Short mmCIF file of C-alpha atoms in Angstrom, two decimals:
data_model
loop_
_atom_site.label_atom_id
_atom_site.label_comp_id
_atom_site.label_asym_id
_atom_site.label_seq_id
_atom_site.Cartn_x
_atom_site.Cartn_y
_atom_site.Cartn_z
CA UNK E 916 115.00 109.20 96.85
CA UNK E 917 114.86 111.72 99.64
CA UNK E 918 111.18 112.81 100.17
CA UNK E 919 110.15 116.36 100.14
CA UNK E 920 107.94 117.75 102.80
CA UNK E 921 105.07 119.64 101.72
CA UNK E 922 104.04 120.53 98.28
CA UNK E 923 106.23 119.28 94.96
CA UNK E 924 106.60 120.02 91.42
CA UNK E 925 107.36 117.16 89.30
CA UNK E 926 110.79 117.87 87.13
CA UNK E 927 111.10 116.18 83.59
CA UNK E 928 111.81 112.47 83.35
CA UNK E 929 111.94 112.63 87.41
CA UNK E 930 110.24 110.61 89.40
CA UNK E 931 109.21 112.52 92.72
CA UNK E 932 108.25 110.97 96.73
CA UNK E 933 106.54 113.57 98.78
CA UNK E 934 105.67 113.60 102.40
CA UNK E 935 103.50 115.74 104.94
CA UNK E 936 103.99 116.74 108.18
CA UNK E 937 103.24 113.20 110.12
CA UNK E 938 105.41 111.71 107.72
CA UNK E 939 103.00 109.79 104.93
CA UNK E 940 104.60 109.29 101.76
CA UNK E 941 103.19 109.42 97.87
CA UNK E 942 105.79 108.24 95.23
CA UNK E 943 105.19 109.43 91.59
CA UNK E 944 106.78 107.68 88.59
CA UNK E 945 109.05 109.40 86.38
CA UNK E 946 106.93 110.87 83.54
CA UNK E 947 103.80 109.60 85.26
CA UNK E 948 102.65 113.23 85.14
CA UNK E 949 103.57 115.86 82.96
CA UNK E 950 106.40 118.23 83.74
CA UNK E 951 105.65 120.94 86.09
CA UNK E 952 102.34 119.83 88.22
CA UNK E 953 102.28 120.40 91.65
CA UNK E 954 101.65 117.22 93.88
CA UNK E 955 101.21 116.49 97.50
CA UNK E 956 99.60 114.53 100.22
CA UNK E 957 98.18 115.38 103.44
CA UNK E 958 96.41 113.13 106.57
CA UNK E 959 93.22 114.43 106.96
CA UNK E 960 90.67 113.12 110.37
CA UNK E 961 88.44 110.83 109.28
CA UNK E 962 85.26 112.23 110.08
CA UNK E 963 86.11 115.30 107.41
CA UNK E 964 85.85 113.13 104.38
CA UNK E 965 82.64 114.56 103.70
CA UNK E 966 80.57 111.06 103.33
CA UNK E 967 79.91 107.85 105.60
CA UNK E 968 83.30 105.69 105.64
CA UNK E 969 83.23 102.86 103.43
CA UNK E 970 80.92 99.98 104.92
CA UNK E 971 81.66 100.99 108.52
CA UNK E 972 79.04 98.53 109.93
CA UNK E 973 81.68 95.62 108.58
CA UNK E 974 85.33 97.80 108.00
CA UNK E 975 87.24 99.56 110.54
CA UNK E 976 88.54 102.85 108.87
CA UNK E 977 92.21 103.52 110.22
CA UNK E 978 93.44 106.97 108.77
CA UNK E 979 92.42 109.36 105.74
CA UNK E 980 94.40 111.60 103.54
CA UNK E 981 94.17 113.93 100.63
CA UNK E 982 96.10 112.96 97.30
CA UNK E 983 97.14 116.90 95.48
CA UNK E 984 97.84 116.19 91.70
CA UNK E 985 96.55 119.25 90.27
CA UNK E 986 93.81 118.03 87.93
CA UNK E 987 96.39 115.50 86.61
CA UNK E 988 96.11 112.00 85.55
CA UNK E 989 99.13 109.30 86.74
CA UNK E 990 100.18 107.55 83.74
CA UNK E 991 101.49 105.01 86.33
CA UNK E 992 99.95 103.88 89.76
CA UNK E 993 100.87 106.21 92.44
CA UNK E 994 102.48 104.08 95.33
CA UNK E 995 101.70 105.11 98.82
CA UNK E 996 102.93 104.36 102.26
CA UNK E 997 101.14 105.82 105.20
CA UNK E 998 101.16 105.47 108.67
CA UNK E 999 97.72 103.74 109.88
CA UNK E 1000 98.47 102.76 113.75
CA UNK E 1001 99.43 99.86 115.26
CA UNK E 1002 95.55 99.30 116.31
CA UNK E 1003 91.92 99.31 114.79
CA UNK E 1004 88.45 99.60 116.13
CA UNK E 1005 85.79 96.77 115.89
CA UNK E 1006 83.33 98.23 114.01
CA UNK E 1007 80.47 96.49 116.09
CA UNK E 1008 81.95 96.12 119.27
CA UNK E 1009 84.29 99.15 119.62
CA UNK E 1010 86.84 96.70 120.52
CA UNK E 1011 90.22 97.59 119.81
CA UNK E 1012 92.28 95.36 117.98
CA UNK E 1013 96.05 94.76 117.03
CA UNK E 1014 97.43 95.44 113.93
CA UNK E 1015 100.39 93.06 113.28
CA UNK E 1016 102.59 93.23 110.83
CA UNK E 1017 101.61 91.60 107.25
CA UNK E 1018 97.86 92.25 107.68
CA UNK E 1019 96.06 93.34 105.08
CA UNK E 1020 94.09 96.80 104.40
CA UNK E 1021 92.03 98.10 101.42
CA UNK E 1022 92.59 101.78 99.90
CA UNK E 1023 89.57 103.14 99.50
CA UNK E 1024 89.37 106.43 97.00
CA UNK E 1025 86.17 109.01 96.76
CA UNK E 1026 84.00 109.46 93.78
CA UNK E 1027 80.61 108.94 92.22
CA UNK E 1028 78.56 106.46 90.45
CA UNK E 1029 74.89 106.56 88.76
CA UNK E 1030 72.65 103.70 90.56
CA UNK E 1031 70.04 102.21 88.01
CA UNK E 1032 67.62 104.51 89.14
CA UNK E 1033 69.65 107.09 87.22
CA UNK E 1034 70.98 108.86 90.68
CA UNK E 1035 74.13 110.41 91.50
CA UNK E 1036 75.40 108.76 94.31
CA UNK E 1037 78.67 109.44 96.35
CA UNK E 1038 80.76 106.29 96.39
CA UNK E 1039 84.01 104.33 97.73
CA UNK E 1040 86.13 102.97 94.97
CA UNK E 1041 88.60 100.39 96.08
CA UNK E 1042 91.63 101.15 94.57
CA UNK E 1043 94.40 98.99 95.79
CA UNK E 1044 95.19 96.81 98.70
CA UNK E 1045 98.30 97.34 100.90
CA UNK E 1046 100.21 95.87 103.72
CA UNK E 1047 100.93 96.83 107.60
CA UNK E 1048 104.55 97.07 108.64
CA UNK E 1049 106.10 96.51 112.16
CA UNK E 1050 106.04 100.34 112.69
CA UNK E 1051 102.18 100.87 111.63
CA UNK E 1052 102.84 102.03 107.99
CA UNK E 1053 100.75 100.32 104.85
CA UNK E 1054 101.88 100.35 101.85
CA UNK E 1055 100.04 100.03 98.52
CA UNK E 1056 100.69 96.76 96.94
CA UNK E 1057 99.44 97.51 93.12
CA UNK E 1058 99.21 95.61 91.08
CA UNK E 1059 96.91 93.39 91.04
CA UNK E 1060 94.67 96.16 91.82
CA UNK E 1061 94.61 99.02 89.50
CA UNK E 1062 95.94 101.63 91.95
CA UNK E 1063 96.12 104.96 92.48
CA UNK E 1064 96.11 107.69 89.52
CA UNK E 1065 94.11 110.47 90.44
CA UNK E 1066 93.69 113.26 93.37
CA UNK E 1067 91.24 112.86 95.84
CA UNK E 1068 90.32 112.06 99.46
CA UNK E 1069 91.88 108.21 100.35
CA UNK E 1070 90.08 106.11 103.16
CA UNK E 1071 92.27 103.09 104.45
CA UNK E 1072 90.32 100.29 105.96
CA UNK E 1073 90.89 97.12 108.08
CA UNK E 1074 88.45 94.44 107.59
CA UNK E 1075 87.56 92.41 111.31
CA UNK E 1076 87.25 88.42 111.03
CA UNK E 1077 85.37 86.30 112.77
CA UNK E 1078 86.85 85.81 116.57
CA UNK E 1079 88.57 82.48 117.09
CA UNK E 1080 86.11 80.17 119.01
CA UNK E 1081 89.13 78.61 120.82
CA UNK E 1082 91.50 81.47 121.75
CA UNK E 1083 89.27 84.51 121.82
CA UNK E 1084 91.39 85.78 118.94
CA UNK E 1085 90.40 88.57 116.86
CA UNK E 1086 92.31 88.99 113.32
CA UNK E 1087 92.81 91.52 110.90
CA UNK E 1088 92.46 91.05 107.27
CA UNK E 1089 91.64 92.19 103.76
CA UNK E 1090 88.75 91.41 101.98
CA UNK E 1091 87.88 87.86 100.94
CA UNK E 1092 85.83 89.07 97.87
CA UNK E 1093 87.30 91.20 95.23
CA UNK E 1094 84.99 94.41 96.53
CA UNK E 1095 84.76 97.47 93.32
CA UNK E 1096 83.17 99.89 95.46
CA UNK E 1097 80.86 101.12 98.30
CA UNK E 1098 77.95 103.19 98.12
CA UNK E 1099 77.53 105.61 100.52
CA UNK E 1100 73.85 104.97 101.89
CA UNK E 1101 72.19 103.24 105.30
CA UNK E 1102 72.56 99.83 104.29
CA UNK E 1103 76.43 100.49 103.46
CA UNK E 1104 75.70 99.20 100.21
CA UNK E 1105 78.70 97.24 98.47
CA UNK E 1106 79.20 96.59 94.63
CA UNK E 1107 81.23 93.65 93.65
CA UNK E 1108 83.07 92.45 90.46
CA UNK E 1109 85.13 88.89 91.18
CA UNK E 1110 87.25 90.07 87.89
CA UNK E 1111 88.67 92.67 89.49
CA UNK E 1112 88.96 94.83 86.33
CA UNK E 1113 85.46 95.25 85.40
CA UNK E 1114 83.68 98.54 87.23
CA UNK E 1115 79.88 97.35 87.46
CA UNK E 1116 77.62 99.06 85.55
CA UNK E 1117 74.85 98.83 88.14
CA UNK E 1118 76.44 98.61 91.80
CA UNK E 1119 72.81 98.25 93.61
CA UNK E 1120 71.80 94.63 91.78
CA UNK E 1121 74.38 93.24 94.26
CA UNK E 1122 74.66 95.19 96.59
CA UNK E 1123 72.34 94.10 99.63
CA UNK E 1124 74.14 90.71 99.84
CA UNK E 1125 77.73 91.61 99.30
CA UNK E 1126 79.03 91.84 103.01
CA UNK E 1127 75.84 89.81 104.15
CA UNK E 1128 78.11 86.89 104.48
#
């Protein structure tokens, strides 16, 4: 299906692909929103997502964009495919790294949670995983993760391994541990949930140790 630059309006029983200006791509499912909602997606710098990137003493945040659904709800993951570079930053060293193809990233989607103090804290959500092509473009990967379904502001994030002792090798790659979300705060606080479905309840009971490691 030929994408449509700009701003869409989903048709009945259509599914729809839209695309801005630098060529990312959202795909909505036929009847995944209702009939007449305008949707759209825009790249957006990453230092205007309005919070700390997601653990960005351990992740290396490659691009950010802006999911339009108009209040709606996705009955169905949305499926993206965005263009991320072909390199990423060491978070540490400042290093810059190569992205090859079939490396891993993590989609990373703004919201809130309530800490067990009873505070309202901006948060990272991680929402899906995705792949890096040849050209520099992930794509979501849903399931197993529970994807996309709502607007918002979308981080995507490399995570930087260890450097080979013997080559001097530096490699890209997801997250070992099934990560739920990060809370924005000094200690780039991380909340964990090896199910994968589960949302935690109380994100800061794990979260000194999560990326300790």
């Amino acid at each position: 299906k030929q994408p449509i630059i700009g701003n869409a309006t989903i048709k009945q029983g259509q599914g729809m692909v839209v695309q801005d200006v630098h060529g990312n791509q959202m795909m909505v499912a036929a009847d995944g929103v209702p009939a007449g909602t305008e949707v759209s997606i825009q790249q957006i710098a990453l230092d205007k997502v309005g919070m700390p990137l997601p653990a960005q003493r351990k992740l290396s945040s490659l691009a950010a964009f802006e999911l339009n659904l108009s209040g709606a709800v996705s009955k169905l993951p949305l499926q993206l495919a965005v263009h991320v570079g072909k390199q990423a930053i060491h978070p540490q060293t400042g290093q810059k790294i190569d992205l090859k193809a079939g490396d891993e990233v993590m989609f990373w989607h703004k919201g809130q949670i309530m800490d067990d103090k009873g505070i309202v804290r901006d948060t990272w959500w991680l929402m899906d995983n995705g792949y890096v092509d040849e050209y520099g473009i992930a794509r979501t990967a849903s399931p197993p993760y529970m994807g996309f379904s709502r607007g918002g502001t979308v981080v995507v994030t490399a995570n930087v391994t260890t450097e080979d002792k013997d080559t001097g090798e530096v490699k890209i790659k997801g997250l070992q541990l099934n990560v739920v979300a990060a809370v924005s705060s000094a200690a780039d606080l991380i909340s964990m949930s090896l199910s994968g479905a589960r949302m935690m309840s109380s994100a800061s009971k794990v979260a000194r140790s999560a990326l300790s490691n």
